[in-house]
Coordinates of C-alpha atoms in Angstrom, one line a residue:
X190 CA 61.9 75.1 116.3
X191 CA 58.7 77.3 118.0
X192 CA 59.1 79.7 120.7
X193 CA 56.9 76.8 122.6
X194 CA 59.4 74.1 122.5
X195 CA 62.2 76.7 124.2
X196 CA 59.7 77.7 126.7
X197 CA 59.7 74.0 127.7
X198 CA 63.2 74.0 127.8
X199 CA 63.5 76.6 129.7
X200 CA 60.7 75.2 131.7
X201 CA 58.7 77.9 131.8
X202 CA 55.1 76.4 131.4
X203 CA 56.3 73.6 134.1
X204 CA 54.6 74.6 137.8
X205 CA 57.2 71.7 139.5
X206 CA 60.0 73.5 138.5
X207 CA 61.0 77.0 140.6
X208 CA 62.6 79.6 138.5
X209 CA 63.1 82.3 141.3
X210 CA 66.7 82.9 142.1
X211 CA 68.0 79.3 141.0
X212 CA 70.8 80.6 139.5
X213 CA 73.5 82.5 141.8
X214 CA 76.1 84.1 140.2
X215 CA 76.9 87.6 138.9
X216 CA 73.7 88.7 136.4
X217 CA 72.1 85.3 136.8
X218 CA 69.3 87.5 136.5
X219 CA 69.9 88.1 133.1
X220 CA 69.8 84.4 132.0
X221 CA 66.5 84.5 130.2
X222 CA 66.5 87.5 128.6
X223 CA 69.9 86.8 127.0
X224 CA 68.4 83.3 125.6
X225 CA 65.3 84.9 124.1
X226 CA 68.0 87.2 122.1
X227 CA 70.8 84.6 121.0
X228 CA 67.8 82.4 120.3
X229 CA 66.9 85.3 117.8
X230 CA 70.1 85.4 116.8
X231 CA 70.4 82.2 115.3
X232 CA 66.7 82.4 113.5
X233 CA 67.8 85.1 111.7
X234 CA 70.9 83.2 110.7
X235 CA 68.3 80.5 109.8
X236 CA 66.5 82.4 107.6
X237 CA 70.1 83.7 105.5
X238 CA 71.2 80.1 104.7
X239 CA 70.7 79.4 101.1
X240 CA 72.1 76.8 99.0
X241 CA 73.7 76.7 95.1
X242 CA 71.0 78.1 93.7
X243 CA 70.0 80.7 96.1
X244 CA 67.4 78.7 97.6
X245 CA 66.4 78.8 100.9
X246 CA 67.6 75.6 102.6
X247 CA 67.6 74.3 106.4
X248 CA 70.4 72.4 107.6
X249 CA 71.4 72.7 111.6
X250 CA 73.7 75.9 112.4
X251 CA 77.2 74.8 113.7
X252 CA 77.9 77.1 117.0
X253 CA 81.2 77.6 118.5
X254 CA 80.6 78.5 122.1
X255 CA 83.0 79.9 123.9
X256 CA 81.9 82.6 126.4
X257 CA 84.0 82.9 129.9
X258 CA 80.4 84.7 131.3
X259 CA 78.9 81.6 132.8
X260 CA 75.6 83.7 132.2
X261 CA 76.1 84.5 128.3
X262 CA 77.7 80.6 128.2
X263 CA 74.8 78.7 129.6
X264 CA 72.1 81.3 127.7
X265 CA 73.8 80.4 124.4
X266 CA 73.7 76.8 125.1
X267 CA 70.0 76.8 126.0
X268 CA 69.4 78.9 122.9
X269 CA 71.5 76.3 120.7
X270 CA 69.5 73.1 121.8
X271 CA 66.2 74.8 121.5
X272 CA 67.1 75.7 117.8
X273 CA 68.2 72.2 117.3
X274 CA 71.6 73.6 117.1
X275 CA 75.5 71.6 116.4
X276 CA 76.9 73.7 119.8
X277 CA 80.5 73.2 120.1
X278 CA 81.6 73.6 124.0
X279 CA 85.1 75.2 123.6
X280 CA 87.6 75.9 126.4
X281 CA 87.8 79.8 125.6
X282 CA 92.1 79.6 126.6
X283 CA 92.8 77.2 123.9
X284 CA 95.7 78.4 121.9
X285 CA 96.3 78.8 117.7
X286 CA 97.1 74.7 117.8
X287 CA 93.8 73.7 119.0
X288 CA 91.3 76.4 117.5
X289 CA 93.1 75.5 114.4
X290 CA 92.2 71.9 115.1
X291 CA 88.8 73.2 115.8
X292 CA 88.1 74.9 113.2
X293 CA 89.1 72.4 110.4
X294 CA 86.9 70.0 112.0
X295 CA 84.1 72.3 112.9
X296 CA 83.9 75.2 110.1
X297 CA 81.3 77.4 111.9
X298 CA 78.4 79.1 111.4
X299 CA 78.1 81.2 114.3
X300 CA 81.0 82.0 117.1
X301 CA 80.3 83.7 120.5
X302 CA 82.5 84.2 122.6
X303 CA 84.2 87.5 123.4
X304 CA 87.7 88.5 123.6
X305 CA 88.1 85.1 122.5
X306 CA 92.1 85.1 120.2
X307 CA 90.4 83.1 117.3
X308 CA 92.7 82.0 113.4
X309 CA 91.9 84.7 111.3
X310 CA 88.9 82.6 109.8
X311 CA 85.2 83.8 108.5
X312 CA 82.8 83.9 111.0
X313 CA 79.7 83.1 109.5
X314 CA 79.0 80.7 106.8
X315 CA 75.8 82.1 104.7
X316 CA 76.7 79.4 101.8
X317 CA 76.6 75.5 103.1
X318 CA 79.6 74.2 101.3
X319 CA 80.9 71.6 103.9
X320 CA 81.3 68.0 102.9
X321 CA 81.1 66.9 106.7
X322 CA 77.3 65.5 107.4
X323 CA 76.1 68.3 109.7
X324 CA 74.7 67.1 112.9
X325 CA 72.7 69.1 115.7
X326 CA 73.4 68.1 119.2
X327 CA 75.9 69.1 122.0
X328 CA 79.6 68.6 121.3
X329 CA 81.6 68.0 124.6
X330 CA 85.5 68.3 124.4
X331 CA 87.7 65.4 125.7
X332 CA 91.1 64.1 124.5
X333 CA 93.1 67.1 125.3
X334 CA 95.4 65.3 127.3
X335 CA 96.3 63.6 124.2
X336 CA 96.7 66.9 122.5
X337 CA 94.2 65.9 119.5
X338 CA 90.8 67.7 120.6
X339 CA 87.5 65.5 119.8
X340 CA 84.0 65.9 120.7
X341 CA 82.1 63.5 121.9
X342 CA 78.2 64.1 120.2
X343 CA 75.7 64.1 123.0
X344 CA 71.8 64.8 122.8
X345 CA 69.6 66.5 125.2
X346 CA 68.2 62.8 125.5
X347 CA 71.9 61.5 126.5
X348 CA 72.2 64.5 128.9
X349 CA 68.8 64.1 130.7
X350 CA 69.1 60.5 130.6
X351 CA 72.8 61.0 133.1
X352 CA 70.9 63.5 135.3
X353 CA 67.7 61.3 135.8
X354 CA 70.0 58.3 136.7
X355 CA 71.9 60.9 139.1
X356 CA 68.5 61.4 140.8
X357 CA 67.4 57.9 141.5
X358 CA 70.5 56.5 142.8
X359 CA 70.7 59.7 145.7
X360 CA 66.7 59.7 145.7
X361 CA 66.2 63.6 144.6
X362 CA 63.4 64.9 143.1
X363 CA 65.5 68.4 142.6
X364 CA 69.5 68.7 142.8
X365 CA 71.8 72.2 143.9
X366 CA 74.8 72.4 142.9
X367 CA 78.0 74.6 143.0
X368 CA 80.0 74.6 140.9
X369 CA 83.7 75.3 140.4
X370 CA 84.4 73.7 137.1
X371 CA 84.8 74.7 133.7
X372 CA 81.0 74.7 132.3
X373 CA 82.5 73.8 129.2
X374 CA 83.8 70.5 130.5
X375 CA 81.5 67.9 130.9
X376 CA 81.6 68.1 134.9
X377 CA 80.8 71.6 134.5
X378 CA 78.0 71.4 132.6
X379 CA 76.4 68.8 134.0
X380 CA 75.9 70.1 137.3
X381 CA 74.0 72.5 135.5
X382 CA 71.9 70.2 133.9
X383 CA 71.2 69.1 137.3
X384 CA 70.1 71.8 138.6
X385 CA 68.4 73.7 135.6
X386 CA 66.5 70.0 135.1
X387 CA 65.2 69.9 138.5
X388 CA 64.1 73.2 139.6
X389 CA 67.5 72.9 141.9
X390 CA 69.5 75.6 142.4
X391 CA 73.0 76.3 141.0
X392 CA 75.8 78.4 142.1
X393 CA 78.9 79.3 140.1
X394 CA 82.0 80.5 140.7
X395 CA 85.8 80.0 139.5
X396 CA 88.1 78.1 141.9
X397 CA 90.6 80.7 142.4
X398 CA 87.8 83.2 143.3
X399 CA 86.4 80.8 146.2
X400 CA 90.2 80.1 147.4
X401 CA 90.4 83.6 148.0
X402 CA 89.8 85.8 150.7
X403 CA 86.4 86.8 150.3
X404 CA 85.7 83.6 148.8
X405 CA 86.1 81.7 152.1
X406 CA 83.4 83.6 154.0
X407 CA 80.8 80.7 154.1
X408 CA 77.4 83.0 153.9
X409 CA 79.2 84.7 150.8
X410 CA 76.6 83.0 148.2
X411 CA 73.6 82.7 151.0
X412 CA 73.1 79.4 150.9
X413 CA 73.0 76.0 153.4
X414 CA 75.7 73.7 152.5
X415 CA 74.0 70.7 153.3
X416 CA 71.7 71.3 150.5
X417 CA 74.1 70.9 148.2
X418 CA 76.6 69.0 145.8
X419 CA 80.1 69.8 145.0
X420 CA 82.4 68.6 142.5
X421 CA 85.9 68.9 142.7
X422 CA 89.5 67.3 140.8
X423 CA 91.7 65.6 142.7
X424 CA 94.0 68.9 143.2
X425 CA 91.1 71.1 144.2
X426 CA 90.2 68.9 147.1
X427 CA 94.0 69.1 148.0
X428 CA 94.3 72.9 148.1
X429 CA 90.8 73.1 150.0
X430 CA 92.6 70.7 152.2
X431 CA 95.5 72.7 152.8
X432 CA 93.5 75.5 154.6
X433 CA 91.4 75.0 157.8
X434 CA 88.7 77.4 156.7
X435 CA 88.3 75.9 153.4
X436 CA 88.4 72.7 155.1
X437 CA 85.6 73.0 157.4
X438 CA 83.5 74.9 154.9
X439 CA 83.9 71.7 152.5
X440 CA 82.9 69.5 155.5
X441 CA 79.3 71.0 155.3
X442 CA 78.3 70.0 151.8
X443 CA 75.8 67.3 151.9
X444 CA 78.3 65.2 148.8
X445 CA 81.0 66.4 147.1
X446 CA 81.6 64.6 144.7
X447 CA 85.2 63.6 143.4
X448 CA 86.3 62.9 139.7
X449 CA 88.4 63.7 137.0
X450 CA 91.3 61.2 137.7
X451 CA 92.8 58.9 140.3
X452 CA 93.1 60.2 144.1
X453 CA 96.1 59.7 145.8
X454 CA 95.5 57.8 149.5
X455 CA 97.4 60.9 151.4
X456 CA 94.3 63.1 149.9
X457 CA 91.9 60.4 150.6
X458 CA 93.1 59.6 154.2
X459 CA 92.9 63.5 155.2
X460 CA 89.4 64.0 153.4
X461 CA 88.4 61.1 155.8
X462 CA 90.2 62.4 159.3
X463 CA 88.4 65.9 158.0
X464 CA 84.8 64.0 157.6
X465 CA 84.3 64.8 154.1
X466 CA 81.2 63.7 153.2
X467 CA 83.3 62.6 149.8
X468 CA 81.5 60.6 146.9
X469 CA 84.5 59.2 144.8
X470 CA 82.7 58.9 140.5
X471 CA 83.5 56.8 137.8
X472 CA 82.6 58.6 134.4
X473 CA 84.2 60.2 131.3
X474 CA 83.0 62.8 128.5
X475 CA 81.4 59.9 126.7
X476 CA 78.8 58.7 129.2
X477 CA 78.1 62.6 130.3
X478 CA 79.5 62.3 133.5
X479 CA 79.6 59.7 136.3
X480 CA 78.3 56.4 136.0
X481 CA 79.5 55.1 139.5
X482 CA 79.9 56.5 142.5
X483 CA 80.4 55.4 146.3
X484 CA 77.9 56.7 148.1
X485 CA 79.0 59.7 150.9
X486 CA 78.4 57.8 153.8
X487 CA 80.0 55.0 152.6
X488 CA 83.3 56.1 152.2
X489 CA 83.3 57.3 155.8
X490 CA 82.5 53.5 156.9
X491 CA 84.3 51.6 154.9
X492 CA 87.2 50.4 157.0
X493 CA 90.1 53.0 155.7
X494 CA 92.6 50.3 154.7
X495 CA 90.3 48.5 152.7
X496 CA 89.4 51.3 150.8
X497 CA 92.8 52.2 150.1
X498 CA 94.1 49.5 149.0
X499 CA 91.6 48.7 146.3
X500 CA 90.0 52.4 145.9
X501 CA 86.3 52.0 145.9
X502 CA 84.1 53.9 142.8
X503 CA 80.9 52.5 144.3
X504 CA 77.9 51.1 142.4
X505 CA 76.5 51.3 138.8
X506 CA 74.2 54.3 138.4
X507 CA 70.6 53.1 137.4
X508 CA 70.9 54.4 134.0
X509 CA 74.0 52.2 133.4
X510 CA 75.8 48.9 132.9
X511 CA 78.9 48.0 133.5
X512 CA 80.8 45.1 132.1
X513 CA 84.3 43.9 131.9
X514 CA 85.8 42.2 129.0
X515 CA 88.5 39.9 130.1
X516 CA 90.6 40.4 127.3
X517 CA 93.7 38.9 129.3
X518 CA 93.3 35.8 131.2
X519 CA 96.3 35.6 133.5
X520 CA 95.7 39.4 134.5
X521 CA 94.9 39.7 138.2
X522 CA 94.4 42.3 140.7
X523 CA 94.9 40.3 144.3
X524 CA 92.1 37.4 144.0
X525 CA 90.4 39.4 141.5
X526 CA 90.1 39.5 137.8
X527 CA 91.1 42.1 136.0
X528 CA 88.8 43.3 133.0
X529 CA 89.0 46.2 130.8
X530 CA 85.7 48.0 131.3
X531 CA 83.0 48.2 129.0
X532 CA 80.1 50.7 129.1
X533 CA 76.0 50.3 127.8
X534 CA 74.4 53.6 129.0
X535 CA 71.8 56.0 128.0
X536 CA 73.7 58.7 128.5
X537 CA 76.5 57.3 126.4
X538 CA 77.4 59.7 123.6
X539 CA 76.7 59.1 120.1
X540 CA 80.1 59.2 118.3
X541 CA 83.1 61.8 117.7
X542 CA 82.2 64.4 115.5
X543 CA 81.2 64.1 112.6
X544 CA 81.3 60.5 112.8
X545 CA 78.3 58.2 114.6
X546 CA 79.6 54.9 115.9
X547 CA 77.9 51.7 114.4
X548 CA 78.6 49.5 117.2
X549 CA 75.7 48.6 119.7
X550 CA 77.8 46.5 122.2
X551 CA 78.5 49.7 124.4
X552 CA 81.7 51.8 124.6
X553 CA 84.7 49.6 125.0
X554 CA 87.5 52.0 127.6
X555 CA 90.7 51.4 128.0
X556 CA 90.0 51.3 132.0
X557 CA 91.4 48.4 133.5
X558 CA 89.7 47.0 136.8
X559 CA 87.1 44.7 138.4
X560 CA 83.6 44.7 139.7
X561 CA 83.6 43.1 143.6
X562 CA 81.5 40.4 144.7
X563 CA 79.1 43.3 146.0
X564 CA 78.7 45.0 142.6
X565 CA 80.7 47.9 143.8
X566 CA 84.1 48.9 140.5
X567 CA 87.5 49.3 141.4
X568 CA 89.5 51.3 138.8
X569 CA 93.6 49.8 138.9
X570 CA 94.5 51.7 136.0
X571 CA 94.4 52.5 132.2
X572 CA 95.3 49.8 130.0
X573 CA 97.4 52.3 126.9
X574 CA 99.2 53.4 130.5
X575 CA 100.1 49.7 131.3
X576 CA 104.5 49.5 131.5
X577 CA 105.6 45.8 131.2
X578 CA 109.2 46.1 132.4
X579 CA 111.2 42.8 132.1
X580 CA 108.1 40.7 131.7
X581 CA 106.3 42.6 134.3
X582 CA 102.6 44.1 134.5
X583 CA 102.7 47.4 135.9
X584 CA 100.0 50.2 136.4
X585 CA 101.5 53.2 137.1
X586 CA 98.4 54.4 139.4
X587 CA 99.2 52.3 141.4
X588 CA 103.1 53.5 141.6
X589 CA 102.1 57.2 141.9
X590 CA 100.0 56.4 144.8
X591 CA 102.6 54.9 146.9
X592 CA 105.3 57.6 145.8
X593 CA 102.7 60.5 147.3
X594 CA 101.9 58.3 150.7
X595 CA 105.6 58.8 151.1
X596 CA 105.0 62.8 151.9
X597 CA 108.6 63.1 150.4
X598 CA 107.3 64.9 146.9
X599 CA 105.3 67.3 146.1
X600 CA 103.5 65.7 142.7
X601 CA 104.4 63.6 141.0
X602 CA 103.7 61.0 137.1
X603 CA 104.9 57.5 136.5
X604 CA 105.3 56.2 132.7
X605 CA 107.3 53.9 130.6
X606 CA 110.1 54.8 128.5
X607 CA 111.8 52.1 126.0
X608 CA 115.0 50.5 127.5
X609 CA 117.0 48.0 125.7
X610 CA 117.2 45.5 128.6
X611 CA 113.6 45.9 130.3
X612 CA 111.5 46.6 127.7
X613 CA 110.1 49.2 129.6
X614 CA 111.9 51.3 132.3
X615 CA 109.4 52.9 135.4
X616 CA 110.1 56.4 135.1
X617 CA 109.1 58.8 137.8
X618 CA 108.5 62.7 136.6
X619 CA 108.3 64.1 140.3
X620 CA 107.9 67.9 141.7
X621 CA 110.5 67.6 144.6
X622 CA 109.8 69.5 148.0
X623 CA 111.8 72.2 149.0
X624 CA 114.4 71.5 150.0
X625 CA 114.7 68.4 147.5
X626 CA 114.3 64.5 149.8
X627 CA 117.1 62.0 148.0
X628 CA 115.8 59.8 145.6
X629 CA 117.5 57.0 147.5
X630 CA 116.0 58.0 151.0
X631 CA 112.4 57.5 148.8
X632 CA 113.2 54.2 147.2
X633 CA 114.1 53.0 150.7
X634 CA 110.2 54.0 152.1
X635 CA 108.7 52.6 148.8
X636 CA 110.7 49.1 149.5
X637 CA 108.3 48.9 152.0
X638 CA 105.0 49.0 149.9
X639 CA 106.2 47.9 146.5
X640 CA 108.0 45.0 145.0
X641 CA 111.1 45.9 143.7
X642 CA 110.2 45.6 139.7
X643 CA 107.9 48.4 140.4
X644 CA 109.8 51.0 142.1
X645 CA 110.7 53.8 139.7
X646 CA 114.3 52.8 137.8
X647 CA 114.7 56.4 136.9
X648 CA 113.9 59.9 138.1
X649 CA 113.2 63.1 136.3
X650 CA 112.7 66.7 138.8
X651 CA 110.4 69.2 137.2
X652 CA 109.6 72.7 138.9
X653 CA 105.7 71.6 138.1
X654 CA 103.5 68.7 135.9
X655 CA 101.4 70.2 132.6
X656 CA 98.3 69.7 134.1
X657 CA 95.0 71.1 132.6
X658 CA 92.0 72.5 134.9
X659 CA 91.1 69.2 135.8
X660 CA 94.2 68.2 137.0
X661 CA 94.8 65.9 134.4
X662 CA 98.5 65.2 132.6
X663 CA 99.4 66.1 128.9
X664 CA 101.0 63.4 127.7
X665 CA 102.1 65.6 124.7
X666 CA 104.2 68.0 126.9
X667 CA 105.6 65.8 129.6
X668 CA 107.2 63.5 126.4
X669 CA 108.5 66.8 125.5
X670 CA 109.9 66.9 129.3
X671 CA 110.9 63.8 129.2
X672 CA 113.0 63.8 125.7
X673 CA 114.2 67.5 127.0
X674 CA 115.7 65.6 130.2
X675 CA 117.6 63.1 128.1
X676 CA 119.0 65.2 126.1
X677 CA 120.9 67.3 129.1
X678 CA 121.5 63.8 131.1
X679 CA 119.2 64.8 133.7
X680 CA 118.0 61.7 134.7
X681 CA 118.4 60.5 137.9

């Protein structure tokens, strides 16, 4: 690719898009400079690769990126798409299991990421042996919850596509954003896309460094609140929440915008009381980010009961289509009918590395839930999650939810195990408070919300759930919990 084409990524020749002090973060200053040199980087690199016979051949450079400096992360991105790079988004923590996952999927060409405990591989490949088709695009990470890491092939195209439909359903021409989420993670690095797309402005920081003390001084970054987006995981709200500084700080954001998992109706109920201006998303890794969302100032007028009893994703994004397969016909969610979701988007992702998917009828999830007479998606849960105990359908979102309104624990997961006599038995893997509520005193406040078949038959105390950055569960380690527990008998 010519120098040209990453000038026009970078924007450079376009006079609608402000470069001055967009990006705010330790050496944002430097981001330019440090793309001109990795983009050097990887033409040289170019220029080594030669095939059998020592010929000089061209085939797309596979990038494992992996920097913790946001500034060195998002220049070797840039640098990688304007080369027409395969860049491989990589959570620089992983351990030996998952970089050796990675690297017999991958086999790289080029690795940056420093101080970074990579398998004692080869780091550059100047002979192009691999028998995996070699594709350029962006490679997001998702399935680590499952404990088998894929990547989900996206495209500038797919990207731009998710930030242009972001724009017309708020009606932006430009987008800020700050951003405390990996930038390796799809929420992550879309709100940079957002922002770098736009002429917006983009401020990064980790979590733990805004929870902290100097961290909660609002006119720490120098910027207006109300200009810009947020976007937070279900436990991040909640430990903003828990502090009255934080709290109000949060309250001057024009949307922050909430993903990543189901939201308890405790968090929800206290994000309203606080008026959050809160934008609750629908979106994955494969559609590059939301695809619904309830708009801010909806979800401070919609009655509160209402809301929590069916929890509200809003509308279809413009760039989007949402359609429910109803795959079970006696499955119903009050007077609604339950479908399993399926997904036609332009921002929908290719495949999973290295394979492209064939199918043209969208992305089938395994989201359970129905669209309202108004258009607007309710999520009840995830169909693989589903527990039919003695005959029973139940979701366990739905469970977890009325276990947390109950105040009496401090987290807590519901899941199936087998049971010879249901089927299925609703398990509860709970954080108890300090000191510990008995189990009995919280089955007698969920009698009160639940029908009996869905009240938890057994209950397993943990000191804490495996939860990754975005607050979501690994399945992987709470079985491991899970088989440890029966094993010592400590199943309530």
């Amino acid at each position: 690719m010519e120098s040209y084409l990453l000038k026009s990524l970078l924007n450079l020749e376009d006079k609608n898009i402000s470069r001055e002090n967009w990006l705010i973060v330790e050496n944002g200053e430097e981001f330019e400079t440090l793309v001109e040199e990795l983009y050097g980087e990887i033409r040289h690199q170019l220029d080594r690769q030669i095939d059998h016979n020592h010929e000089p051949i061209y085939k797309p450079l596979k990038i494992i990126l992996a920097q913790r400096d946001p500034v060195k992360f998002l220049a070797g991105f840039i640098a990688g798409c304007a080369a027409e790079c395969a860049v491989f988004l990589c959570n620089p923590d992983w351990e030996k299991n998952e970089w050796e996952q990675v690297w017999d999927l991958v086999n790289p060409d080029m690795i940056w990421g420093d101080e970074i405990k990579f398998p004692d591989f080869t780091t550059t490949n100047t002979n192009i042996t691999s028998e995996k088709p070699i594709i350029s695009g962006i490679m997001i990470p998702t399935g680590g919850s499952s404990g088998k890491i894929k990547f989900a092939i996206h495209t500038w195209e797919t990207l731009t596509a998710s930030v242009r439909g972001f724009t017309e359903y708020f009606n932006l021409s430009s987008v800020n954003s700050f951003c405390v989420l990996p930038l390796y993670h799809v929420s992550g690095l879309m709100q940079f896309m957002r922002s770098f797309t736009t002429g917006g402005k983009l401020v990064i920081t980790s979590f733990k460094q805004l929870t902290s003390e100097s961290g909660q001084k609002s006119d720490i970054y120098k910027i207006k609140n109300s200009d810009f987006f947020i976007s937070l995981v279900p436990t991040q709200l909640q430990r903003l929440l828990e502090n009255q500084k934080l709290t109000q700080w949060l309250s001057e954001f024009k949307t922050v915008l909430l993903g990543g998992g189901p939201s308890w109706n405790d968090l929800l109920t206290k994000a309203r009381a606080n008026d959050i201006r809160l934008a609750p998303t629908y979106g994955m890794t494969e559609t590059a980010s939301q695809i619904a969302t309830l708009k801010p100032d909806e979800f401070l007028k919609i009655p509160l009961d209402e809301f929590l009893k069916t929890k509200n994703s809003g509308r279809t994004l413009p760039h989007a289509e949402i359609v429910m397969e109803h795959l079970l016909e006696n499955e119903h969610y009050g007077e609604n009918h339950l479908g399993v979701i399926r997904i036609k988007a332009k921002s929908l992702a290719l495949g999973y590395y290295p394979t492209i998917w064939q199918d043209d009828q969208g992305f089938l999830t395994d989201d359970m839930g129905f669209l309202d007479q108004n258009g607007y998606l309710h999520i009840v849960g995830r169909r693989s999650n589903k527990i039919i105990s003695g005959g029973e359908n139940i979701y366990p979102s739905e469970v977890e939810a009325a276990i947390r309104a109950t105040t009496l624990i401090m987290d807590v997961c519901v899941i199936g195990i087998p049971d010879h006599n249901w089927g299925e038995a609703v398990t509860a893997i709970y954080v108890p408070q300090s000191p510990p509520t008995p189990i009995l005193e919280i089955k007698n406040q969920l009698q009160q919300t639940l029908t009996r078949f869905k009240i938890p038959k057994y209950w397993i105390p943990v000191v804490s759930l495996p939860r990754n950055q975005q607050g979501k569960i690994n399945i992987s380690q709470l079985q491991q919990i899970i088989l440890e527990s029966l094993d010592q008998e400590e199943i309530v």
